[in-house]
Short mmCIF file of C-alpha atoms in Angstrom, two decimals:
data_model
loop_
_atom_site.label_atom_id
_atom_site.label_comp_id
_atom_site.label_asym_id
_atom_site.label_seq_id
_atom_site.Cartn_x
_atom_site.Cartn_y
_atom_site.Cartn_z
CA MET A 1 25.06 -119.45 61.56
CA PRO A 2 23.30 -116.05 61.53
CA LYS A 3 20.64 -116.05 58.83
CA ARG A 4 18.15 -113.67 57.32
CA SER A 5 14.76 -114.35 55.83
CA LEU A 6 14.91 -114.75 52.04
CA PRO A 7 11.96 -113.54 49.92
CA LEU A 8 10.13 -116.55 48.51
CA ALA A 9 10.47 -115.21 44.97
CA GLU A 10 14.25 -115.75 45.30
CA VAL A 11 14.07 -119.42 46.26
CA TYR A 12 14.43 -120.72 42.70
CA ARG A 13 17.88 -119.14 42.53
CA LEU A 14 19.09 -121.56 45.20
CA LEU A 15 17.70 -124.80 43.76
CA GLU A 16 17.71 -124.22 40.00
CA PRO A 17 21.51 -124.73 39.77
CA GLY A 18 21.00 -128.31 41.01
CA PRO A 19 22.94 -128.55 44.28
CA VAL A 20 23.02 -131.59 46.51
CA VAL A 21 20.73 -130.87 49.46
CA LEU A 22 20.01 -132.33 52.87
CA LEU A 23 16.35 -133.17 53.36
CA ALA A 24 15.36 -133.16 57.02
CA THR A 25 12.27 -134.76 58.50
CA ALA A 26 11.10 -135.31 62.08
CA ARG A 27 8.74 -137.79 63.66
CA ARG A 28 8.00 -138.81 67.22
CA GLY A 29 10.55 -136.33 68.53
CA ARG A 30 13.39 -137.59 66.38
CA ALA A 31 14.87 -135.70 63.45
CA ASN A 32 16.56 -137.34 60.50
CA VAL A 33 18.39 -136.04 57.46
CA MET A 34 19.10 -137.55 54.05
CA THR A 35 21.22 -136.50 51.10
CA MET A 36 19.24 -135.76 47.95
CA SER A 37 19.95 -134.59 44.41
CA TRP A 38 16.73 -135.49 42.62
CA HIS A 39 14.81 -132.24 42.84
CA THR A 40 13.56 -129.51 40.53
CA MET A 41 11.81 -126.18 40.81
CA MET A 42 8.22 -126.40 39.57
CA GLU A 43 6.90 -122.87 40.20
CA PHE A 44 8.44 -119.52 41.09
CA GLU A 45 5.97 -118.13 43.64
CA PRO A 46 4.72 -119.55 45.80
CA PRO A 47 7.78 -121.72 45.23
CA LEU A 48 7.01 -125.33 44.43
CA VAL A 49 9.75 -127.95 44.47
CA GLY A 50 9.43 -131.48 43.12
CA CYS A 51 11.65 -134.03 44.81
CA VAL A 52 11.98 -137.79 44.56
CA VAL A 53 12.35 -139.74 47.79
CA SER A 54 12.44 -143.49 47.48
CA ASP A 55 10.37 -145.67 49.78
CA ARG A 56 13.67 -147.39 50.53
CA ASN A 57 14.75 -144.23 52.39
CA HIS A 58 13.98 -143.98 56.10
CA SER A 59 12.82 -140.37 55.49
CA TYR A 60 10.02 -141.50 53.19
CA ALA A 61 7.66 -142.65 55.95
CA SER A 62 8.28 -139.52 58.05
CA LEU A 63 7.65 -137.23 55.12
CA ARG A 64 4.44 -139.02 54.17
CA ALA A 65 3.19 -139.06 57.76
CA THR A 66 4.00 -135.49 58.82
CA ARG A 67 3.79 -133.86 55.36
CA GLU A 68 6.61 -131.50 56.36
CA CYS A 69 10.35 -131.24 55.80
CA THR A 70 13.19 -128.79 55.44
CA ILE A 71 15.54 -128.57 52.50
CA ASN A 72 18.98 -127.51 53.61
CA ILE A 73 21.69 -126.50 51.15
CA PRO A 74 25.25 -127.32 52.17
CA THR A 75 28.42 -125.75 50.85
CA ALA A 76 31.43 -127.83 49.85
CA ASP A 77 33.02 -127.57 53.31
CA LEU A 78 30.24 -129.90 54.51
CA ALA A 79 31.12 -132.58 51.97
CA ARG A 80 32.04 -135.12 54.64
CA ALA A 81 28.63 -134.81 56.31
CA VAL A 82 26.84 -134.78 52.96
CA VAL A 83 28.44 -138.05 51.90
CA GLY A 84 28.06 -139.55 55.35
CA CYS A 85 24.35 -138.75 55.47
CA GLY A 86 23.97 -140.48 52.13
CA ASN A 87 25.83 -143.59 53.25
CA VAL A 88 24.03 -144.50 56.49
CA SER A 89 20.37 -144.92 57.34
CA GLY A 90 18.43 -142.95 59.93
CA ARG A 91 16.98 -146.27 61.02
CA SER A 92 20.14 -147.06 62.94
CA VAL A 93 22.01 -143.75 63.32
CA ASP A 94 21.29 -140.27 64.71
CA LYS A 95 22.86 -138.46 61.78
CA PHE A 96 22.71 -135.02 63.39
CA ALA A 97 24.89 -136.31 66.22
CA LYS A 98 27.12 -138.50 64.09
CA PHE A 99 27.99 -135.78 61.57
CA GLY A 100 28.04 -132.80 63.93
CA LEU A 101 24.95 -131.13 62.50
CA THR A 102 22.92 -128.69 64.59
CA ALA A 103 19.11 -128.81 64.52
CA VAL A 104 17.56 -125.37 64.92
CA ALA A 105 13.85 -124.68 65.21
CA SER A 106 11.91 -123.71 62.10
CA ALA A 107 9.33 -120.92 61.97
CA ARG A 108 6.57 -122.62 59.98
CA VAL A 109 7.11 -126.36 60.33
CA ALA A 110 7.83 -128.78 63.16
CA VAL A 111 10.94 -130.11 61.39
CA PRO A 112 14.25 -128.47 62.33
CA ARG A 113 16.60 -126.74 59.92
CA VAL A 114 20.27 -127.71 59.62
CA ASP A 115 22.15 -124.73 61.00
CA GLU A 116 25.46 -125.44 59.23
CA CYS A 117 23.83 -125.25 55.78
CA TYR A 118 24.03 -121.80 54.18
CA ALA A 119 20.34 -121.86 53.21
CA ASN A 120 17.23 -123.54 54.62
CA LEU A 121 13.78 -123.97 53.10
CA GLU A 122 10.80 -124.85 55.28
CA CYS A 123 8.42 -126.99 53.24
CA ARG A 124 5.01 -128.62 53.37
CA ILE A 125 3.66 -131.20 50.93
CA ALA A 126 1.43 -129.49 48.38
CA ASP A 127 0.63 -132.54 46.27
CA SER A 128 1.26 -136.20 47.01
CA ARG A 129 -0.54 -137.73 44.03
CA MET A 130 2.73 -138.72 42.32
CA VAL A 131 4.22 -140.31 45.43
CA ALA A 132 2.86 -143.83 45.04
CA LYS A 133 4.03 -144.18 41.45
CA TYR A 134 7.22 -142.12 41.35
CA GLY A 135 8.14 -141.14 44.91
CA LEU A 136 7.68 -137.57 43.68
CA PHE A 137 6.61 -135.13 46.36
CA VAL A 138 5.49 -131.63 45.34
CA LEU A 139 6.56 -129.32 48.16
CA GLU A 140 5.57 -125.73 48.78
CA VAL A 141 8.28 -123.61 50.35
CA LEU A 142 6.69 -121.66 53.23
CA ALA A 143 9.76 -119.86 54.54
CA ALA A 144 13.37 -119.48 53.41
CA TRP A 145 16.53 -118.51 55.24
CA ILE A 146 19.99 -117.64 54.03
CA ASP A 147 23.40 -116.99 55.59
CA ARG A 148 23.80 -113.30 56.43
CA GLY A 149 27.46 -113.53 55.41
CA ALA A 150 28.27 -112.18 51.97
CA ARG A 151 30.49 -115.06 50.96
CA ARG A 152 29.71 -116.73 47.71
CA PRO A 153 28.44 -120.20 48.55
CA ARG A 154 30.13 -123.03 46.67
CA THR A 155 27.68 -125.87 46.50
CA LEU A 156 28.16 -129.52 45.55
CA HIS A 157 26.70 -131.36 42.56
CA HIS A 158 26.56 -135.15 42.50
CA GLY A 159 27.66 -136.96 39.36
CA GLY A 160 27.16 -140.47 40.74
CA ARG A 161 29.57 -142.98 42.26
CA GLY A 162 31.09 -140.53 44.71
CA VAL A 163 32.01 -137.91 42.12
CA PHE A 164 31.09 -134.44 43.33
CA VAL A 165 31.64 -131.24 41.36
CA VAL A 166 32.11 -128.01 43.28
CA ASP A 167 30.85 -124.69 41.89
CA GLY A 168 33.55 -122.93 39.89
CA GLU A 169 33.71 -119.73 37.90
CA VAL A 170 30.67 -117.44 37.73
CA ARG A 171 29.66 -115.92 34.39
CA ARG A 172 27.19 -113.10 34.10
CA LEU A 173 25.40 -113.22 30.78
CA PRO A 174 22.54 -111.01 29.66
CA SER A 175 19.78 -113.56 30.22
CA ARG A 176 16.19 -112.46 30.02
CA ALA A 177 15.16 -115.53 32.01
CA LYS A 178 13.69 -114.76 35.42
CA MET B 1 31.09 -134.14 17.20
CA PRO B 2 31.87 -137.90 17.22
CA LYS B 3 29.74 -139.60 19.84
CA ARG B 4 29.28 -143.04 21.29
CA SER B 5 26.17 -144.67 22.69
CA LEU B 6 25.92 -144.31 26.46
CA PRO B 7 24.35 -147.15 28.50
CA LEU B 8 20.98 -145.99 29.83
CA ALA B 9 22.00 -146.85 33.39
CA GLU B 10 24.58 -144.04 33.17
CA VAL B 11 22.13 -141.30 32.17
CA TYR B 12 21.48 -140.11 35.73
CA ARG B 13 25.15 -139.14 36.01
CA LEU B 14 24.63 -136.48 33.35
CA LEU B 15 21.46 -134.87 34.72
CA GLU B 16 21.71 -135.35 38.47
CA PRO B 17 24.32 -132.56 38.81
CA GLY B 18 21.69 -130.09 37.53
CA PRO B 19 23.14 -128.65 34.31
CA VAL B 20 21.34 -126.21 32.05
CA VAL B 21 20.12 -128.19 29.04
CA LEU B 22 18.75 -127.48 25.59
CA LEU B 23 15.40 -129.13 24.99
CA ALA B 24 14.75 -129.74 21.29
CA THR B 25 11.38 -130.44 19.71
CA ALA B 26 10.25 -130.72 16.08
CA ARG B 27 6.89 -130.29 14.42
CA ARG B 28 5.78 -129.93 10.82
CA GLY B 29 9.37 -130.22 9.63
CA ARG B 30 10.70 -127.46 11.83
CA ALA B 31 12.94 -128.02 14.83
CA ASN B 32 13.13 -125.71 17.81
CA VAL B 33 15.28 -125.58 20.91
CA MET B 34 14.76 -124.00 24.33
CA THR B 35 16.98 -123.50 27.36
CA MET B 36 15.82 -125.35 30.46
CA SER B 37 17.00 -125.86 34.02
CA TRP B 38 13.89 -127.22 35.71
CA HIS B 39 14.47 -130.95 35.47
CA THR B 40 15.17 -133.87 37.76
CA MET B 41 15.93 -137.54 37.47
CA MET B 42 12.98 -139.68 38.59
CA GLU B 43 14.22 -143.23 37.95
CA PHE B 44 17.57 -144.85 37.15
CA GLU B 45 16.61 -147.45 34.55
CA PRO B 46 14.82 -147.13 32.34
CA PRO B 47 15.79 -143.51 32.97
CA LEU B 48 12.87 -141.22 33.72
CA VAL B 49 13.33 -137.47 33.73
CA GLY B 50 10.81 -134.95 35.03
CA CYS B 51 10.95 -131.55 33.37
CA VAL B 52 8.82 -128.44 33.59
CA VAL B 53 7.96 -126.68 30.35
CA SER B 54 5.65 -123.71 30.63
CA ASP B 55 2.74 -123.31 28.23
CA ARG B 56 4.23 -119.87 27.55
CA ASN B 57 7.11 -121.62 25.77
CA HIS B 58 6.81 -122.26 22.05
CA SER B 59 8.17 -125.79 22.66
CA TYR B 60 5.22 -126.70 24.86
CA ALA B 61 2.76 -127.29 22.03
CA SER B 62 5.28 -129.30 19.98
CA LEU B 63 6.15 -131.49 22.92
CA ARG B 64 2.50 -132.15 23.74
CA ALA B 65 1.63 -132.88 20.12
CA THR B 66 4.55 -135.12 19.13
CA ARG B 67 5.32 -136.55 22.60
CA GLU B 68 9.02 -136.57 21.71
CA CYS B 69 12.05 -134.40 22.39
CA THR B 70 15.79 -134.52 22.85
CA ILE B 71 17.65 -133.22 25.88
CA ASN B 72 21.03 -131.84 24.88
CA ILE B 73 23.68 -130.94 27.42
CA PRO B 74 25.95 -128.05 26.50
CA THR B 75 29.35 -127.26 27.94
CA ALA B 76 30.33 -123.76 29.00
CA ASP B 77 31.81 -122.90 25.61
CA LEU B 78 28.23 -122.88 24.29
CA ALA B 79 27.15 -120.25 26.83
CA ARG B 80 26.32 -117.68 24.16
CA ALA B 81 23.94 -120.06 22.38
CA VAL B 82 22.46 -121.25 25.67
CA VAL B 83 21.60 -117.72 26.76
CA GLY B 84 20.45 -116.76 23.27
CA CYS B 85 18.10 -119.74 23.05
CA GLY B 86 16.60 -118.66 26.36
CA ASN B 87 16.10 -115.08 25.26
CA VAL B 88 14.25 -115.49 21.97
CA SER B 89 11.17 -117.47 20.98
CA GLY B 90 11.01 -120.19 18.35
CA ARG B 91 7.80 -118.54 17.19
CA SER B 92 9.82 -115.90 15.36
CA VAL B 93 13.36 -117.26 15.08
CA ASP B 94 15.06 -120.39 13.70
CA LYS B 95 17.33 -120.83 16.69
CA PHE B 96 19.44 -123.58 15.12
CA ALA B 97 20.39 -121.15 12.35
CA LYS B 98 20.68 -118.07 14.51
CA PHE B 99 22.98 -119.65 17.09
CA GLY B 100 24.98 -121.90 14.78
CA LEU B 101 23.62 -125.17 16.13
CA THR B 102 23.65 -128.32 14.01
CA ALA B 103 20.63 -130.63 13.96
CA VAL B 104 21.62 -134.28 13.56
CA ALA B 105 19.20 -137.16 13.16
CA SER B 106 18.24 -139.17 16.22
CA ALA B 107 18.00 -142.97 16.30
CA ARG B 108 14.74 -143.43 18.20
CA VAL B 109 12.78 -140.19 17.82
CA ALA B 110 11.89 -137.83 14.97
CA VAL B 111 13.39 -134.86 16.83
CA PRO B 112 17.02 -134.01 16.01
CA ARG B 113 19.87 -133.88 18.51
CA VAL B 114 22.08 -130.81 18.90
CA ASP B 115 25.46 -131.91 17.61
CA GLU B 116 27.52 -129.29 19.49
CA CYS B 117 26.28 -130.50 22.87
CA TYR B 118 28.57 -133.05 24.52
CA ALA B 119 25.65 -135.36 25.37
CA ASN B 120 22.21 -136.02 23.85
CA LEU B 121 19.24 -137.89 25.26
CA GLU B 122 16.43 -139.07 22.99
CA CYS B 123 13.17 -138.94 24.92
CA ARG B 124 9.51 -139.84 24.67
CA ILE B 125 6.76 -138.73 27.05
CA ALA B 126 6.04 -141.50 29.54
CA ASP B 127 3.40 -139.67 31.59
CA SER B 128 1.61 -136.43 30.85
CA ARG B 129 -0.84 -136.43 33.74
CA MET B 130 1.01 -133.60 35.54
CA VAL B 131 1.24 -131.40 32.46
CA ALA B 132 -2.04 -129.55 32.78
CA LYS B 133 -1.47 -128.57 36.40
CA TYR B 134 2.31 -128.14 36.61
CA GLY B 135 3.73 -128.27 33.10
CA LEU B 136 5.60 -131.34 34.35
CA PHE B 137 6.42 -133.88 31.66
CA VAL B 138 7.73 -137.30 32.68
CA LEU B 139 10.10 -138.39 29.93
CA GLU B 140 11.63 -141.78 29.31
CA VAL B 141 15.12 -141.69 27.84
CA LEU B 142 15.22 -144.16 24.95
CA ALA B 143 18.78 -143.59 23.75
CA ALA B 144 21.77 -141.62 25.00
CA TRP B 145 24.90 -140.34 23.27
CA ILE B 146 28.09 -138.84 24.60
CA ASP B 147 31.17 -137.17 23.15
CA ARG B 148 33.84 -139.75 22.36
CA GLY B 149 36.51 -137.30 23.50
CA ALA B 150 37.82 -137.86 27.00
CA ARG B 151 37.72 -134.21 28.02
CA ARG B 152 35.96 -133.45 31.23
CA PRO B 153 32.79 -131.56 30.30
CA ARG B 154 32.27 -128.33 32.20
CA THR B 155 28.55 -127.68 32.26
CA LEU B 156 26.60 -124.56 33.18
CA HIS B 157 24.20 -124.10 36.11
CA HIS B 158 21.70 -121.26 36.12
CA GLY B 159 21.31 -119.20 39.28
CA GLY B 160 18.74 -116.80 37.85
CA ARG B 161 19.04 -113.32 36.36
CA GLY B 162 21.85 -114.20 34.00
CA VAL B 163 24.14 -115.69 36.64
CA PHE B 164 25.67 -118.94 35.44
CA VAL B 165 28.07 -121.08 37.45
CA VAL B 166 30.55 -123.26 35.58
CA ASP B 167 31.63 -126.63 36.98
CA GLY B 168 34.77 -126.31 39.06
CA GLU B 169 36.86 -128.71 41.11
CA VAL B 170 35.97 -132.41 41.22
CA ARG B 171 36.05 -134.25 44.54
CA ARG B 172 35.94 -138.01 44.78
CA LEU B 173 34.37 -139.08 48.03
CA PRO B 174 33.53 -142.61 49.11
CA SER B 175 29.81 -142.38 48.43
CA ARG B 176 27.71 -145.52 48.51
CA ALA B 177 25.03 -143.75 46.47
CA LYS B 178 24.49 -145.24 43.03
#
């Protein structure tokens, strides 16, 4: 998917609405991807993202060891892969191959981006002090990419137990918020 | 709005999709409410929620001082109040009065809930060690309430600069995630 660089000050606009994302890690030449919804923006610029990754997830050890990852934001047409990546473990399955995802090289980190996702964020751990207690990683976004196409991306939001809500109507209201 | 108690194990289903919420605080007999989108679930049960409140917000000092708040989840019909509460400061305005919101007593905290919101979470600070550096409060949800009506709530998601996305289509997919 042809992408353009996105200014870092715009990153919050992608994550603040709370989409399900695919978190990719790579270690010893092997990339893995997990489905994640527990994330929040923590700072506008440089963008900081807090995300919770359980030590029960295969990605946890890779993220701790390499201190790098990519956050990839899928649209609703990738729902099958999103659910699939959440249902199997990278311990036993090459999820890129199984779910037809394409790993493309990142600019700033050694972890690939997921090409099929409409946006990709290249991240490095900025603070790991809350990892032991909460599994909370504070990530700094080093580079961001977005689909060159002008289509409005419809992302997924996870309401638990396999219930996903797709983005609906857009309302423009005169907010003074950034 | 008639509400029922919601089991704490269900709380993640309300916040994980990433809705805009109204954070209420109270101090010296005066309640305030702010619009917030920077939050994430951190634990299922007891439910822990991480949320970022800037020290530029009037609510910051109340939250630090009283260590209590309520998280109130509005549906899209409250969009005007949601945007309004984000555009003015509690320093100068009684936002409950200005935006027609009703403060109702909570069961476990001294901060009121916002009656018009379809769900309310009564919270107490569980960890404030990340407040000084990031404005990140770790909250424990002590009690949760949800509209007794069976209507499907359509929440708002903030994409920055006054762009709000309303929940659309629901897809049920065979997720093994909790």
